[in-house]
Amino acid sequence: MSNNIYLPHIAVIKDIKEETGDIRTFTLAFKDRGLKKSFSFRPGQFMMVSVFQAGEVPISISSSPTQPGNLQLSIKKAGSLTGKIHGHKVGDEIGLRGPYGRSFPVERLIGKNLLFVAGGIGLAPLRSLINYVLDKRTEFGRVTILHGARTPSDIPFRHELSRWPKERDVKVLVTVDRPDSKWRGSVGPVTTLWNKADLSGQDTLAIICGPPVMISFVVMDLLKMGFSEDDIISTLERHMKCGVGKCGHCSIGHQLTCVDGPVFTYREMKELPTDL
């Protein structure tokens, strides 16, 4: 096997699930049997996904490491490269490098109540951690999941948003910005769900992923509720190119998002030259 860190491994698309009109979940398996067996990752890490003669893009892993042999990437069609990936069919091959990046601090979450706040496709990396937590249910406290989408048709992972609240001490609340005629749920940004969530900053860790503007408002509210800066954990999006800390494209001050992140506590974020 080559030691070239930039050389992707070939993976075969085993399944494609249509989550929304522009989000699909790809289930993948490495062609190399040894790699397929030995591959491991942690929630919050990402893969560099390549299409031959088209380019490479970082994508968060959306499946849980508690379900080995089931590597899933949920990809939103947002440009030419992700459009080409969406054009792939079951049985087609793509390139994968990784896993890369600092994961969610799973060990710190044990024994704590957990609040997940996601906006749009931000639910994908949180899905990895949520399913990890639910597969090890006795190790964690109460779980609250808040999700905001633009419209009802933009809500991904609908089958899991319906299944998760059937687990013990799990609450799921969903809101949309623009309802349709059939929507009977909450309307407005995800922060409108605070009153229904019965939250406390005591003994609870918040894990956030979504658009930067959403993260900013969520963090401000959590601080007012009494959450400590170390107990607010989020992800930062930057233009990651190499994934291994060599090119510097994703630098934020003295930190590189691809190796020092993409997961940071709010205390760490405050020290970075960002708008958050």
mmCIF file of C-alpha atoms in Angstrom:
data_model
loop_
_atom_site.group_PDB
_atom_site.id
_atom_site.type_symbol
_atom_site.label_atom_id
_atom_site.label_comp_id
_atom_site.label_asym_id
_atom_site.label_seq_id
_atom_site.Cartn_x
_atom_site.Cartn_y
_atom_site.Cartn_z
ATOM 1 C CA MET A 1 0.000 0.000 0.000
ATOM 2 C CA SER A 2 1.339 3.458 -0.909
ATOM 3 C CA ASN A 3 2.478 5.850 1.837
ATOM 4 C CA ASN A 4 1.545 8.908 -0.265
ATOM 5 C CA ILE A 5 -0.781 10.895 2.047
ATOM 6 C CA TYR A 6 -2.463 12.561 -0.950
ATOM 7 C CA LEU A 7 -3.274 9.330 -2.768
ATOM 8 C CA PRO A 8 -6.970 8.452 -2.327
ATOM 9 C CA HIS A 9 -8.242 4.954 -1.725
ATOM 10 C CA ILE A 10 -10.920 3.645 -4.036
ATOM 11 C CA ALA A 11 -14.370 3.104 -2.524
ATOM 12 C CA VAL A 12 -17.479 1.634 -4.113
ATOM 13 C CA ILE A 13 -20.904 3.229 -3.649
ATOM 14 C CA LYS A 14 -23.109 0.560 -2.083
ATOM 15 C CA ASP A 15 -26.255 2.599 -1.563
ATOM 16 C CA ILE A 16 -27.646 6.082 -2.172
ATOM 17 C CA LYS A 17 -30.462 7.545 -0.075
ATOM 18 C CA GLU A 18 -32.283 10.689 -1.140
ATOM 19 C CA GLU A 19 -32.603 12.786 2.049
ATOM 20 C CA THR A 20 -33.943 15.989 0.434
ATOM 21 C CA GLY A 21 -33.971 17.501 -3.027
ATOM 22 C CA ASP A 22 -30.288 18.437 -2.689
ATOM 23 C CA ILE A 23 -28.910 16.112 0.027
ATOM 24 C CA ARG A 24 -28.034 12.447 -0.559
ATOM 25 C CA THR A 25 -26.471 9.934 1.824
ATOM 26 C CA PHE A 26 -23.882 7.681 0.166
ATOM 27 C CA THR A 27 -22.988 4.356 1.800
ATOM 28 C CA LEU A 28 -19.437 3.397 0.824
ATOM 29 C CA ALA A 29 -17.065 0.454 1.097
ATOM 30 C CA PHE A 30 -13.327 0.473 0.397
ATOM 31 C CA LYS A 31 -12.249 -1.894 -2.396
ATOM 32 C CA ASP A 32 -9.132 -2.852 -0.431
ATOM 33 C CA ARG A 33 -10.294 -5.618 1.903
ATOM 34 C CA GLY A 34 -7.625 -4.901 4.484
ATOM 35 C CA LEU A 35 -8.535 -1.221 4.650
ATOM 36 C CA LYS A 36 -12.247 -2.043 4.709
ATOM 37 C CA LYS A 37 -11.649 -4.169 7.794
ATOM 38 C CA SER A 38 -9.212 -1.877 9.611
ATOM 39 C CA PHE A 39 -10.777 1.526 8.852
ATOM 40 C CA SER A 40 -11.912 3.415 11.951
ATOM 41 C CA PHE A 41 -12.986 6.962 12.776
ATOM 42 C CA ARG A 42 -14.540 9.096 15.502
ATOM 43 C CA PRO A 43 -17.701 11.261 15.360
ATOM 44 C CA GLY A 44 -16.908 14.712 13.991
ATOM 45 C CA GLN A 45 -14.115 13.670 11.641
ATOM 46 C CA PHE A 46 -14.239 14.198 7.881
ATOM 47 C CA MET A 47 -13.083 12.547 4.663
ATOM 48 C CA MET A 48 -11.543 14.087 1.549
ATOM 49 C CA VAL A 49 -13.775 12.880 -1.282
ATOM 50 C CA SER A 50 -12.423 12.936 -4.837
ATOM 51 C CA VAL A 51 -13.941 12.484 -8.246
ATOM 52 C CA PHE A 52 -11.437 11.561 -10.901
ATOM 53 C CA GLN A 53 -10.434 14.488 -13.128
ATOM 54 C CA ALA A 54 -12.838 16.781 -11.232
ATOM 55 C CA GLY A 55 -11.385 17.571 -7.811
ATOM 56 C CA GLU A 56 -11.579 16.879 -4.096
ATOM 57 C CA VAL A 57 -13.860 18.153 -1.326
ATOM 58 C CA PRO A 58 -13.999 17.678 2.484
ATOM 59 C CA ILE A 59 -17.165 15.936 3.690
ATOM 60 C CA SER A 60 -18.126 15.108 7.294
ATOM 61 C CA ILE A 61 -18.776 11.473 8.140
ATOM 62 C CA SER A 62 -22.471 11.104 8.980
ATOM 63 C CA SER A 63 -22.507 7.471 10.143
ATOM 64 C CA SER A 64 -21.529 6.255 13.600
ATOM 65 C CA PRO A 65 -18.355 4.263 14.374
ATOM 66 C CA THR A 66 -20.611 2.024 16.477
ATOM 67 C CA GLN A 67 -21.918 0.656 13.177
ATOM 68 C CA PRO A 68 -18.700 -0.641 11.516
ATOM 69 C CA GLY A 69 -18.681 -1.409 7.811
ATOM 70 C CA ASN A 70 -21.265 1.304 7.272
ATOM 71 C CA LEU A 71 -19.318 4.407 6.206
ATOM 72 C CA GLN A 72 -21.810 7.081 5.191
ATOM 73 C CA LEU A 73 -21.305 10.571 3.811
ATOM 74 C CA SER A 74 -24.307 12.890 3.504
ATOM 75 C CA ILE A 75 -23.528 15.355 0.714
ATOM 76 C CA LYS A 76 -25.373 18.513 -0.230
ATOM 77 C CA LYS A 77 -25.324 19.477 -3.902
ATOM 78 C CA ALA A 78 -23.769 22.932 -3.665
ATOM 79 C CA GLY A 79 -21.397 23.234 -6.640
ATOM 80 C CA SER A 80 -19.903 21.505 -9.654
ATOM 81 C CA LEU A 81 -17.952 18.871 -7.713
ATOM 82 C CA THR A 82 -20.747 17.901 -5.340
ATOM 83 C CA GLY A 83 -23.005 17.937 -8.414
ATOM 84 C CA LYS A 84 -20.742 15.347 -10.049
ATOM 85 C CA ILE A 85 -20.854 13.224 -6.883
ATOM 86 C CA HIS A 86 -24.656 13.404 -6.971
ATOM 87 C CA GLY A 87 -24.450 12.113 -10.539
ATOM 88 C CA HIS A 88 -22.875 8.856 -9.345
ATOM 89 C CA LYS A 89 -24.873 5.633 -9.142
ATOM 90 C CA VAL A 90 -24.704 2.537 -6.963
ATOM 91 C CA GLY A 91 -21.633 0.552 -8.056
ATOM 92 C CA ASP A 92 -19.651 3.617 -9.166
ATOM 93 C CA GLU A 93 -16.280 4.352 -7.585
ATOM 94 C CA ILE A 94 -14.948 7.471 -5.854
ATOM 95 C CA GLY A 95 -11.708 8.339 -4.044
ATOM 96 C CA LEU A 96 -11.460 8.729 -0.265
ATOM 97 C CA ARG A 97 -8.699 10.027 2.023
ATOM 98 C CA GLY A 98 -9.001 10.201 5.781
ATOM 99 C CA PRO A 99 -10.426 10.249 8.351
ATOM 100 C CA TYR A 100 -9.092 13.679 9.281
ATOM 101 C CA GLY A 101 -9.651 16.359 11.903
ATOM 102 C CA ARG A 102 -10.240 16.592 15.627
ATOM 103 C CA SER A 103 -13.381 14.729 16.603
ATOM 104 C CA PHE A 104 -16.064 15.546 19.134
ATOM 105 C CA PRO A 105 -14.699 14.933 22.665
ATOM 106 C CA VAL A 106 -16.733 11.791 23.262
ATOM 107 C CA GLU A 107 -15.078 10.947 26.573
ATOM 108 C CA ARG A 108 -16.027 14.388 28.007
ATOM 109 C CA LEU A 109 -19.680 13.770 27.158
ATOM 110 C CA ILE A 110 -20.012 10.563 29.189
ATOM 111 C CA GLY A 111 -22.441 10.966 32.085
ATOM 112 C CA LYS A 112 -23.629 14.389 30.877
ATOM 113 C CA ASN A 113 -26.953 15.626 29.543
ATOM 114 C CA LEU A 114 -26.472 16.513 25.874
ATOM 115 C CA LEU A 115 -28.015 19.252 23.777
ATOM 116 C CA PHE A 116 -27.598 18.992 19.999
ATOM 117 C CA VAL A 117 -28.438 22.045 17.897
ATOM 118 C CA ALA A 118 -28.259 21.715 14.107
ATOM 119 C CA GLY A 119 -29.143 23.852 11.133
ATOM 120 C CA GLY A 120 -29.637 22.359 7.660
ATOM 121 C CA ILE A 121 -26.914 19.945 6.560
ATOM 122 C CA GLY A 122 -25.235 20.619 9.925
ATOM 123 C CA LEU A 123 -27.256 17.690 11.217
ATOM 124 C CA ALA A 124 -25.013 15.319 9.211
ATOM 125 C CA PRO A 125 -21.909 15.347 11.477
ATOM 126 C CA LEU A 126 -24.151 15.514 14.559
ATOM 127 C CA ARG A 127 -26.011 12.431 13.284
ATOM 128 C CA SER A 128 -22.736 10.503 13.654
ATOM 129 C CA LEU A 129 -22.444 11.533 17.306
ATOM 130 C CA ILE A 130 -26.168 11.202 18.069
ATOM 131 C CA ASN A 131 -26.263 7.597 16.840
ATOM 132 C CA TYR A 132 -23.018 6.919 18.726
ATOM 133 C CA VAL A 133 -24.648 8.189 21.931
ATOM 134 C CA LEU A 134 -27.866 6.243 21.352
ATOM 135 C CA ASP A 135 -25.928 3.040 20.619
ATOM 136 C CA LYS A 136 -24.254 3.495 24.030
ATOM 137 C CA ARG A 137 -27.375 4.863 25.708
ATOM 138 C CA THR A 138 -26.527 3.922 29.311
ATOM 139 C CA GLU A 139 -23.318 5.997 29.236
ATOM 140 C CA PHE A 140 -25.035 9.365 28.659
ATOM 141 C CA GLY A 141 -27.741 11.460 30.295
ATOM 142 C CA ARG A 142 -30.781 13.163 28.798
ATOM 143 C CA VAL A 143 -30.540 13.962 25.068
ATOM 144 C CA THR A 144 -32.233 16.950 23.433
ATOM 145 C CA ILE A 145 -32.004 17.431 19.670
ATOM 146 C CA LEU A 146 -33.055 20.716 18.043
ATOM 147 C CA HIS A 147 -33.050 21.050 14.269
ATOM 148 C CA GLY A 148 -33.878 23.972 12.009
ATOM 149 C CA ALA A 149 -34.484 23.780 8.260
ATOM 150 C CA ARG A 150 -35.526 26.294 5.613
ATOM 151 C CA THR A 151 -38.703 24.430 4.609
ATOM 152 C CA PRO A 152 -40.315 21.060 5.465
ATOM 153 C CA SER A 153 -38.888 19.580 2.245
ATOM 154 C CA ASP A 154 -35.373 20.562 3.392
ATOM 155 C CA ILE A 155 -35.481 18.377 6.537
ATOM 156 C CA PRO A 156 -32.924 15.523 6.181
ATOM 157 C CA PHE A 157 -32.828 12.199 8.047
ATOM 158 C CA ARG A 158 -36.588 12.217 8.567
ATOM 159 C CA HIS A 159 -36.711 8.537 9.508
ATOM 160 C CA GLU A 160 -34.206 9.108 12.306
ATOM 161 C CA LEU A 161 -35.807 12.331 13.536
ATOM 162 C CA SER A 162 -38.911 10.158 13.994
ATOM 163 C CA ARG A 163 -37.042 7.214 15.556
ATOM 164 C CA TRP A 164 -34.746 9.049 17.988
ATOM 165 C CA PRO A 165 -37.498 10.321 20.375
ATOM 166 C CA LYS A 166 -38.625 6.726 20.894
ATOM 167 C CA GLU A 167 -35.402 6.145 22.816
ATOM 168 C CA ARG A 168 -35.331 6.729 26.584
ATOM 169 C CA ASP A 169 -34.969 10.396 27.642
ATOM 170 C CA VAL A 170 -34.582 11.697 24.100
ATOM 171 C CA LYS A 171 -36.485 14.774 22.913
ATOM 172 C CA VAL A 172 -36.467 15.960 19.287
ATOM 173 C CA LEU A 173 -37.811 19.340 18.200
ATOM 174 C CA VAL A 174 -37.835 20.609 14.603
ATOM 175 C CA THR A 175 -38.633 24.030 13.216
ATOM 176 C CA VAL A 176 -38.711 25.523 9.711
ATOM 177 C CA ASP A 177 -38.282 29.063 8.423
ATOM 178 C CA ARG A 178 -40.934 28.800 5.706
ATOM 179 C CA PRO A 179 -43.798 26.332 6.351
ATOM 180 C CA ASP A 180 -45.971 24.823 3.651
ATOM 181 C CA SER A 181 -49.706 24.222 3.901
ATOM 182 C CA LYS A 182 -49.214 20.794 5.557
ATOM 183 C CA TRP A 183 -46.708 21.863 8.224
ATOM 184 C CA ARG A 184 -48.114 21.820 11.791
ATOM 185 C CA GLY A 185 -44.824 22.215 13.654
ATOM 186 C CA SER A 186 -42.791 25.159 14.892
ATOM 187 C CA VAL A 187 -41.928 28.079 12.629
ATOM 188 C CA GLY A 188 -38.872 30.320 12.979
ATOM 189 C CA PRO A 189 -35.144 29.962 13.686
ATOM 190 C CA VAL A 190 -33.916 27.103 15.817
ATOM 191 C CA THR A 191 -33.619 29.431 18.817
ATOM 192 C CA THR A 192 -37.440 29.645 18.909
ATOM 193 C CA LEU A 193 -37.358 26.089 20.305
ATOM 194 C CA TRP A 194 -35.676 27.064 23.600
ATOM 195 C CA ASN A 195 -38.980 27.367 25.478
ATOM 196 C CA LYS A 196 -40.049 23.857 24.424
ATOM 197 C CA ALA A 197 -36.703 22.254 25.188
ATOM 198 C CA ASP A 198 -36.648 22.614 29.010
ATOM 199 C CA LEU A 199 -32.912 23.360 29.101
ATOM 200 C CA SER A 200 -30.437 24.071 31.851
ATOM 201 C CA GLY A 201 -26.772 24.926 31.615
ATOM 202 C CA GLN A 202 -26.102 22.769 34.629
ATOM 203 C CA ASP A 203 -24.533 19.388 33.850
ATOM 204 C CA THR A 204 -25.345 19.782 30.145
ATOM 205 C CA LEU A 205 -22.978 20.050 27.168
ATOM 206 C CA ALA A 206 -24.147 21.675 23.944
ATOM 207 C CA ILE A 207 -22.929 20.459 20.550
ATOM 208 C CA ILE A 208 -23.710 22.777 17.627
ATOM 209 C CA CYS A 209 -23.326 22.554 13.854
ATOM 210 C CA GLY A 210 -24.866 24.755 11.205
ATOM 211 C CA PRO A 211 -24.513 28.081 9.391
ATOM 212 C CA PRO A 212 -22.177 30.563 11.157
ATOM 213 C CA VAL A 213 -24.985 33.060 11.809
ATOM 214 C CA MET A 214 -27.046 30.335 13.512
ATOM 215 C CA ILE A 215 -24.080 29.278 15.629
ATOM 216 C CA SER A 216 -23.533 32.890 16.763
ATOM 217 C CA PHE A 217 -27.108 33.346 17.996
ATOM 218 C CA VAL A 218 -27.231 29.889 19.593
ATOM 219 C CA VAL A 219 -23.987 30.511 21.498
ATOM 220 C CA MET A 220 -25.182 33.915 22.751
ATOM 221 C CA ASP A 221 -28.384 32.350 24.105
ATOM 222 C CA LEU A 222 -26.593 29.400 25.697
ATOM 223 C CA LEU A 223 -24.227 31.727 27.559
ATOM 224 C CA LYS A 224 -27.260 33.618 28.916
ATOM 225 C CA MET A 225 -28.725 30.265 30.074
ATOM 226 C CA GLY A 226 -25.604 29.582 32.104
ATOM 227 C CA PHE A 227 -23.678 27.248 29.823
ATOM 228 C CA SER A 228 -19.927 27.593 30.372
ATOM 229 C CA GLU A 229 -17.629 28.433 27.438
ATOM 230 C CA ASP A 230 -16.003 24.999 27.727
ATOM 231 C CA ASP A 231 -19.371 23.243 27.584
ATOM 232 C CA ILE A 232 -20.334 24.760 24.228
ATOM 233 C CA ILE A 233 -18.792 22.720 21.409
ATOM 234 C CA SER A 234 -19.139 23.590 17.752
ATOM 235 C CA THR A 235 -17.598 23.125 14.337
ATOM 236 C CA LEU A 236 -15.979 25.731 12.105
ATOM 237 C CA GLU A 237 -16.157 25.619 8.335
ATOM 238 C CA ARG A 238 -13.186 26.780 6.304
ATOM 239 C CA HIS A 239 -11.895 26.068 2.800
ATOM 240 C CA MET A 240 -9.949 22.887 3.543
ATOM 241 C CA LYS A 241 -7.766 21.713 0.663
ATOM 242 C CA CYS A 242 -5.212 19.151 1.799
ATOM 243 C CA GLY A 243 -6.883 17.894 4.985
ATOM 244 C CA VAL A 244 -3.549 17.226 6.671
ATOM 245 C CA GLY A 245 -2.267 20.646 7.731
ATOM 246 C CA LYS A 246 0.199 21.165 4.876
ATOM 247 C CA CYS A 247 -1.301 23.824 2.579
ATOM 248 C CA GLY A 248 -2.603 26.396 5.093
ATOM 249 C CA HIS A 249 -5.799 27.154 3.172
ATOM 250 C CA CYS A 250 -7.954 26.583 6.273
ATOM 251 C CA SER A 251 -5.864 28.599 8.731
ATOM 252 C CA ILE A 252 -7.629 30.779 11.292
ATOM 253 C CA GLY A 253 -4.970 32.756 13.060
ATOM 254 C CA HIS A 254 -2.543 30.212 14.479
ATOM 255 C CA GLN A 255 -4.932 27.273 14.069
ATOM 256 C CA LEU A 256 -5.544 24.999 11.086
ATOM 257 C CA THR A 257 -9.164 23.897 10.838
ATOM 258 C CA CYS A 258 -8.299 20.559 9.237
ATOM 259 C CA VAL A 259 -5.994 19.350 12.028
ATOM 260 C CA ASP A 260 -6.734 21.580 15.077
ATOM 261 C CA GLY A 261 -10.485 21.419 14.305
ATOM 262 C CA PRO A 262 -13.032 21.344 12.860
ATOM 263 C CA VAL A 263 -14.384 20.810 16.397
ATOM 264 C CA PHE A 264 -13.677 23.598 18.915
ATOM 265 C CA THR A 265 -15.066 24.694 22.259
ATOM 266 C CA TYR A 266 -16.439 28.222 22.410
ATOM 267 C CA ARG A 267 -13.538 29.198 24.682
ATOM 268 C CA GLU A 268 -11.142 28.129 21.904
ATOM 269 C CA MET A 269 -13.223 29.927 19.259
ATOM 270 C CA LYS A 270 -13.024 33.172 21.201
ATOM 271 C CA GLU A 271 -9.262 33.164 20.794
ATOM 272 C CA LEU A 272 -9.530 32.873 17.008
ATOM 273 C CA PRO A 273 -9.868 35.871 14.628
ATOM 274 C CA THR A 274 -13.387 34.911 13.497
ATOM 275 C CA ASP A 275 -16.682 36.770 13.439
ATOM 276 C CA LEU A 276 -18.224 34.422 16.022
#
